[in-house]
Short mmCIF file of C-alpha atoms in Angstrom, two decimals:
data_model
loop_
_atom_site.label_atom_id
_atom_site.label_comp_id
_atom_site.label_asym_id
_atom_site.label_seq_id
_atom_site.Cartn_x
_atom_site.Cartn_y
_atom_site.Cartn_z
CA MET A 1 17.85 22.53 19.66
CA ALA A 2 18.69 19.57 21.85
CA ALA A 3 16.82 18.89 25.17
CA THR A 4 18.70 20.98 28.11
CA PRO A 5 19.99 18.66 31.20
CA GLU A 6 18.12 17.85 34.17
CA ALA A 7 17.84 20.69 36.74
CA GLU A 8 17.67 20.03 40.41
CA GLY A 9 14.49 20.56 41.97
CA PRO A 10 11.34 18.80 43.51
CA PRO A 11 11.24 14.86 42.62
CA GLU A 12 8.75 14.21 39.60
CA GLU A 13 6.76 11.62 41.45
CA ALA A 14 5.87 14.64 44.10
CA LEU A 15 4.74 16.93 41.35
CA LYS A 16 0.96 16.62 40.35
CA PRO A 17 0.36 16.90 36.36
CA ILE A 18 0.90 20.49 35.38
CA GLY A 19 -0.03 22.18 32.16
CA CYS A 20 -3.14 22.25 29.72
CA ALA A 21 -4.63 20.15 27.29
CA HIS A 22 -2.25 20.63 24.93
CA TYR A 23 1.45 20.40 26.78
CA LYS A 24 2.26 19.38 29.96
CA ARG A 25 4.79 21.73 31.55
CA LYS A 26 5.58 23.47 34.56
CA SER A 27 5.37 27.19 33.45
CA LYS A 28 2.75 29.77 32.18
CA PHE A 29 3.90 32.85 30.08
CA VAL A 30 2.81 36.25 30.12
CA THR A 31 1.40 37.17 26.73
CA PRO A 32 3.48 40.37 25.05
CA CYS A 33 0.13 41.25 23.11
CA CYS A 34 -2.46 41.52 26.11
CA ASN A 35 -0.38 41.04 29.17
CA LYS A 36 -2.24 38.16 30.14
CA VAL A 37 -1.35 34.89 31.85
CA TYR A 38 -1.56 31.53 29.69
CA THR A 39 -0.22 27.90 29.74
CA CYS A 40 0.57 27.86 26.04
CA ARG A 41 -0.34 29.80 22.83
CA PHE A 42 -3.07 27.42 21.97
CA CYS A 43 -5.02 28.20 25.18
CA HIS A 44 -4.58 31.91 24.43
CA ASP A 45 -5.54 31.93 20.83
CA GLU A 46 -8.83 29.73 21.72
CA LYS A 47 -9.77 32.39 23.95
CA GLU A 48 -8.63 35.71 22.29
CA ASN A 49 -9.49 37.34 19.18
CA HIS A 50 -6.16 37.52 18.01
CA THR A 51 -2.93 35.13 18.07
CA VAL A 52 0.05 35.31 20.06
CA ASN A 53 3.66 35.35 18.56
CA ARG A 54 5.60 32.73 20.78
CA LYS A 55 8.99 34.05 19.65
CA GLU A 56 8.20 37.38 21.39
CA VAL A 57 7.48 35.95 24.60
CA THR A 58 9.74 37.29 27.24
CA GLU A 59 8.39 36.30 30.65
CA LEU A 60 7.18 33.17 32.27
CA ILE A 61 5.79 32.38 35.93
CA CYS A 62 6.81 29.20 37.30
CA THR A 63 3.59 26.73 38.32
CA ILE A 64 5.59 25.38 41.28
CA CYS A 65 6.63 28.54 42.99
CA GLU A 66 4.79 31.08 40.92
CA THR A 67 8.09 33.17 40.48
CA ARG A 68 7.76 35.38 37.46
CA GLN A 69 11.12 35.60 35.53
CA PRO A 70 12.57 35.96 32.19
CA VAL A 71 12.11 32.98 29.76
CA GLN A 72 14.74 30.23 30.77
CA ALA A 73 15.11 26.22 30.90
CA GLU A 74 14.87 26.26 34.66
CA CYS A 75 13.37 28.51 37.31
CA GLN A 76 15.48 30.75 38.98
CA ASN A 77 13.94 30.67 42.45
CA CYS A 78 13.20 26.59 42.95
CA GLY A 79 15.53 25.35 40.00
CA ILE A 80 12.85 23.17 38.45
CA ARG A 81 12.98 22.32 35.05
CA PHE A 82 10.12 23.73 32.97
CA GLY A 83 9.97 21.13 30.45
CA LYS A 84 12.20 17.59 29.50
CA TYR A 85 11.82 19.16 26.04
CA THR A 86 12.99 22.47 26.10
CA CYS A 87 13.57 24.85 23.26
CA LEU A 88 14.66 28.50 24.07
CA GLU A 89 14.29 29.73 20.24
CA CYS A 90 10.73 28.62 20.12
CA ASN A 91 10.11 29.14 23.85
CA LEU A 92 8.53 25.68 23.90
CA PHE A 93 8.71 23.31 27.15
CA ASP A 94 6.84 20.20 27.08
CA ASP A 95 7.48 17.09 29.70
CA GLU A 96 6.00 14.35 27.17
CA ASP A 97 8.36 12.94 25.00
CA LYS A 98 7.16 13.22 21.58
CA ASN A 99 10.76 12.78 19.66
CA GLN A 100 10.59 16.61 19.43
CA TYR A 101 13.28 18.39 17.36
CA HIS A 102 13.77 21.95 16.26
CA CYS A 103 14.00 22.48 12.42
CA LYS A 104 16.14 25.39 11.21
CA GLY A 105 14.82 25.66 7.85
CA CYS A 106 11.07 25.72 9.32
CA GLY A 107 11.87 27.94 12.09
CA ILE A 108 9.66 25.78 14.41
CA CYS A 109 9.84 22.44 16.50
CA ARG A 110 8.42 19.57 15.20
CA ILE A 111 7.52 16.17 16.46
CA GLY A 112 8.50 12.73 15.13
CA GLY A 113 12.35 12.72 15.03
CA SER A 114 14.81 14.28 13.03
CA ASP A 115 16.05 11.20 11.88
CA ARG A 116 12.83 10.46 10.54
CA PHE A 117 12.06 13.67 8.41
CA PHE A 118 14.05 15.79 6.30
CA HIS A 119 13.63 19.95 5.28
CA CYS A 120 13.11 20.14 1.59
CA GLU A 121 14.39 23.84 0.65
CA THR A 122 11.81 24.19 -2.21
CA CYS A 123 8.55 23.05 -0.35
CA ASN A 124 10.05 24.95 2.81
CA MET A 125 8.87 22.07 5.16
CA CYS A 126 9.77 18.77 6.59
CA LEU A 127 8.92 15.68 4.93
CA PRO A 128 9.21 11.94 5.75
CA ILE A 129 12.31 10.76 4.90
CA GLN A 130 11.13 7.97 2.37
CA LEU A 131 9.93 11.06 0.07
CA GLN A 132 13.51 12.36 -0.15
CA ASN A 133 14.31 12.75 -4.04
CA ARG A 134 11.13 10.98 -4.83
CA HIS A 135 8.13 13.78 -3.92
CA LYS A 136 6.64 16.27 -6.19
CA CYS A 137 7.95 19.50 -5.02
CA VAL A 138 5.60 22.64 -4.63
CA GLU A 139 7.22 25.86 -3.65
CA ASN A 140 6.66 26.85 -0.04
CA VAL A 141 3.59 24.66 0.03
CA SER A 142 3.19 24.51 3.89
CA ARG A 143 3.01 28.28 3.92
CA ALA A 144 -0.67 28.54 2.93
CA ASN A 145 -3.91 27.26 4.64
CA CYS A 146 -5.42 23.97 4.18
CA PRO A 147 -7.74 24.13 1.31
CA VAL A 148 -10.68 22.42 3.30
CA CYS A 149 -10.82 24.14 6.76
CA LEU A 150 -8.79 27.16 5.96
CA GLU A 151 -6.74 26.71 8.85
CA ASP A 152 -2.83 27.51 8.94
CA ILE A 153 -0.82 24.24 7.81
CA HIS A 154 2.58 25.12 8.57
CA THR A 155 2.38 25.43 12.51
CA SER A 156 -0.64 23.10 12.71
CA ARG A 157 -0.34 20.01 15.35
CA ILE A 158 -2.70 18.06 12.81
CA PRO A 159 -0.79 15.67 10.81
CA CYS A 160 -0.98 16.41 7.15
CA HIS A 161 -1.78 14.12 4.21
CA ILE A 162 0.45 14.55 1.12
CA PRO A 163 -1.38 13.69 -2.20
CA ALA A 164 0.82 12.97 -5.20
CA CYS A 165 -0.11 16.31 -6.63
CA GLY A 166 1.99 17.77 -3.71
CA HIS A 167 -0.78 20.06 -2.44
CA LEU A 168 -1.28 19.68 1.61
CA LEU A 169 -4.37 19.20 3.47
CA HIS A 170 -4.79 18.31 6.66
CA ARG A 171 -5.14 14.54 7.12
CA THR A 172 -8.60 14.89 8.97
CA CYS A 173 -9.70 17.26 6.27
CA PHE A 174 -8.63 14.45 3.82
CA GLU A 175 -10.49 11.80 5.53
CA GLN A 176 -13.89 14.07 5.44
CA LEU A 177 -13.37 14.48 1.79
CA LEU A 178 -13.17 10.73 1.26
CA ARG A 179 -16.29 10.32 3.24
CA ALA A 180 -18.08 13.04 1.38
CA GLY A 181 -17.34 11.12 -2.06
CA HIS A 182 -14.82 13.72 -3.23
CA TYR A 183 -11.53 12.32 -4.45
CA ALA A 184 -9.96 15.11 -6.35
CA CYS A 185 -7.65 17.86 -4.75
CA PRO A 186 -9.66 20.94 -3.75
CA ILE A 187 -6.69 23.05 -5.39
CA CYS A 188 -5.79 21.37 -8.78
CA GLN A 189 -8.51 18.75 -8.96
CA THR A 190 -6.19 16.00 -9.55
CA SER A 191 -7.40 12.48 -8.07
CA VAL A 192 -5.64 12.34 -4.42
CA MET A 193 -5.64 8.40 -4.30
CA ASP A 194 -5.17 5.41 -6.45
CA MET A 195 -8.62 5.35 -8.26
CA THR A 196 -7.79 2.17 -10.51
CA GLU A 197 -10.61 -0.12 -9.03
CA LEU A 198 -13.01 2.90 -9.19
CA TRP A 199 -12.12 3.37 -12.87
CA LYS A 200 -12.56 -0.43 -13.36
CA PHE A 201 -16.09 -0.17 -11.72
CA LEU A 202 -16.92 2.42 -13.96
CA ASP A 203 -15.85 0.72 -17.12
CA ASN A 204 -18.10 -2.04 -15.99
CA GLU A 205 -21.11 0.19 -15.30
CA VAL A 206 -20.54 1.76 -18.85
CA ALA A 207 -20.35 -1.67 -20.65
CA HIS A 208 -23.60 -2.83 -18.88
CA THR A 209 -25.67 0.65 -19.57
CA PRO A 210 -26.03 1.21 -23.17
CA MET A 211 -27.12 4.71 -24.28
CA PRO A 212 -30.16 4.74 -26.24
CA PRO A 213 -29.86 4.53 -30.00
CA GLU A 214 -30.48 8.03 -30.62
CA TYR A 215 -27.45 8.80 -28.37
CA ARG A 216 -25.01 6.44 -29.28
CA ASN A 217 -23.03 8.60 -31.90
CA TYR A 218 -22.71 11.63 -29.43
CA MET A 219 -19.15 12.36 -28.95
CA ALA A 220 -17.79 14.94 -26.13
CA ALA A 221 -14.59 17.20 -26.05
CA ILE A 222 -13.21 16.29 -22.63
CA LEU A 223 -10.21 17.61 -20.41
CA CYS A 224 -8.73 15.20 -18.20
CA LYS A 225 -7.79 16.49 -14.73
CA ASP A 226 -5.21 13.97 -13.82
CA CYS A 227 -3.01 13.85 -17.07
CA HIS A 228 -4.28 17.19 -18.21
CA LYS A 229 -4.59 16.18 -21.85
CA GLU A 230 -7.77 16.79 -24.24
CA SER A 231 -9.55 14.20 -26.33
CA THR A 232 -12.83 13.27 -27.99
CA VAL A 233 -14.92 10.57 -26.64
CA LYS A 234 -17.88 8.90 -27.05
CA TYR A 235 -20.55 10.44 -24.52
CA HIS A 236 -21.89 8.41 -21.82
CA VAL A 237 -24.10 9.36 -18.76
CA VAL A 238 -22.06 7.13 -16.48
CA GLY A 239 -18.76 9.21 -17.35
CA LEU A 240 -16.10 10.20 -19.71
CA LYS A 241 -13.21 8.17 -19.90
CA CYS A 242 -9.62 9.69 -20.97
CA LYS A 243 -8.42 8.34 -23.79
CA GLU A 244 -4.72 9.15 -22.59
CA CYS A 245 -5.09 7.60 -18.91
CA GLY A 246 -8.08 5.92 -18.93
CA SER A 247 -9.31 8.50 -15.90
CA TYR A 248 -12.75 9.20 -15.49
CA ASN A 249 -11.83 12.24 -13.65
CA THR A 250 -12.60 14.61 -16.55
CA CYS A 251 -14.77 17.68 -17.51
CA ARG A 252 -16.81 18.40 -20.83
CA ILE A 253 -15.18 21.61 -22.69
CA LYS A 254 -16.17 23.34 -26.05
CA GLY A 255 -19.74 23.11 -25.61
CA SER A 256 -22.50 20.35 -25.66
CA PRO A 257 -21.90 16.63 -26.93
CA ARG A 258 -22.41 16.79 -30.60
CA LEU A 259 -23.96 13.98 -32.78
CA ILE A 260 -21.37 12.66 -35.49
CA THR A 261 -22.28 10.77 -38.88
CA ASN A 262 -20.21 9.28 -41.30
CA GLU A 263 -22.65 8.20 -44.04
CA PRO A 264 -21.54 7.28 -47.64
CA GLY A 265 -21.61 10.30 -49.67
CA SER A 266 -22.11 12.88 -47.29
CA SER A 267 -19.81 14.97 -44.84
CA ASN A 268 -19.80 14.75 -41.15
CA ASN A 269 -23.18 16.16 -39.52
CA GLU A 270 -23.15 17.70 -36.24
CA LEU A 271 -26.00 18.66 -34.14
CA ALA A 272 -26.03 19.73 -30.52
CA ALA A 273 -27.48 17.47 -27.97
CA PRO A 274 -29.98 18.03 -25.35
CA SER A 275 -28.85 19.85 -22.36
CA VAL A 276 -27.14 17.08 -19.93
CA GLN A 277 -25.22 17.07 -16.52
CA GLU A 278 -21.53 18.39 -17.45
CA SER A 279 -19.63 17.16 -14.48
CA THR A 280 -18.03 13.71 -13.90
CA ASP A 281 -15.79 14.71 -10.98
CA ASN A 282 -17.17 12.75 -7.98
CA GLN A 283 -18.41 9.21 -9.21
CA PRO A 284 -19.88 6.72 -6.57
CA SER A 285 -17.30 5.22 -4.40
CA SER A 286 -16.33 1.48 -4.25
CA ASN A 287 -14.82 1.53 -0.67
CA ILE A 288 -11.15 2.19 -2.00
CA GLU A 289 -8.52 2.80 0.41
CA GLY A 290 -5.35 4.60 -0.70
CA ASN A 291 -1.67 4.88 0.62
CA SER A 292 -0.86 8.37 2.41
CA ASP A 293 2.19 9.99 3.46
CA GLU A 294 1.86 11.77 6.70
CA ILE A 295 3.95 14.52 8.45
CA ASN A 296 3.24 15.87 11.99
CA LEU A 297 3.72 19.54 12.02
#
């Protein structure tokens, strides 16, 4: 929804900064749930043990003249405009220019400019225009909570990170994962960034860390979490490399590693190996930076 025209009222320079930590606006609203007055829904939700539905708000209070009135763009008493950007569908007023726009598909207002984003009907959310026709669709992907902090994603004011697998998580949560040494999607376990340099580092570690002679012929059945294919590879304590795509983001399947012998005149003998650490999900980092796509919700 386009911003409403300018309304007459006191000059902007004569007004002191009005609003809260979340929005600069010249109105407060009466909550339909508890009949209290708050500047915005975030202020309400931070103090109450329940959330407010902003679309159910029917009354505003002008912060200039304190007139209580129905939701509208300008004060019916002093004529001041409540926000330079106004959306009466979301009951949103904001005096700061954030390139706000209302997305009918999402049903809410977003920031960043409508020319920079498009609404994907399958994902049911706005995505950066550069991802149009070249992203992996996940149905209703934003209508779930962030898998790290478990907070809402669809209406969050925190930018989101979009890894190759298509599952969303907050950008700040994504950065926390990397700092903690976790490089796999919390939902599907696929690598969330380009791991090529790390795989090369682990190749070098394997080459310079020979296994003891008694363990050199042990084989392990693995499942790759990146290409989702199974293979049987030589067991190594550093990591188990997928034969199909070269990823070390793998896990063991079908029990413990087994010793394979192919001596002339004898059939294969298989012996279970001693218990060893199974997971190779999170290998040491080598300070790799990956590209990311972000959207402000």
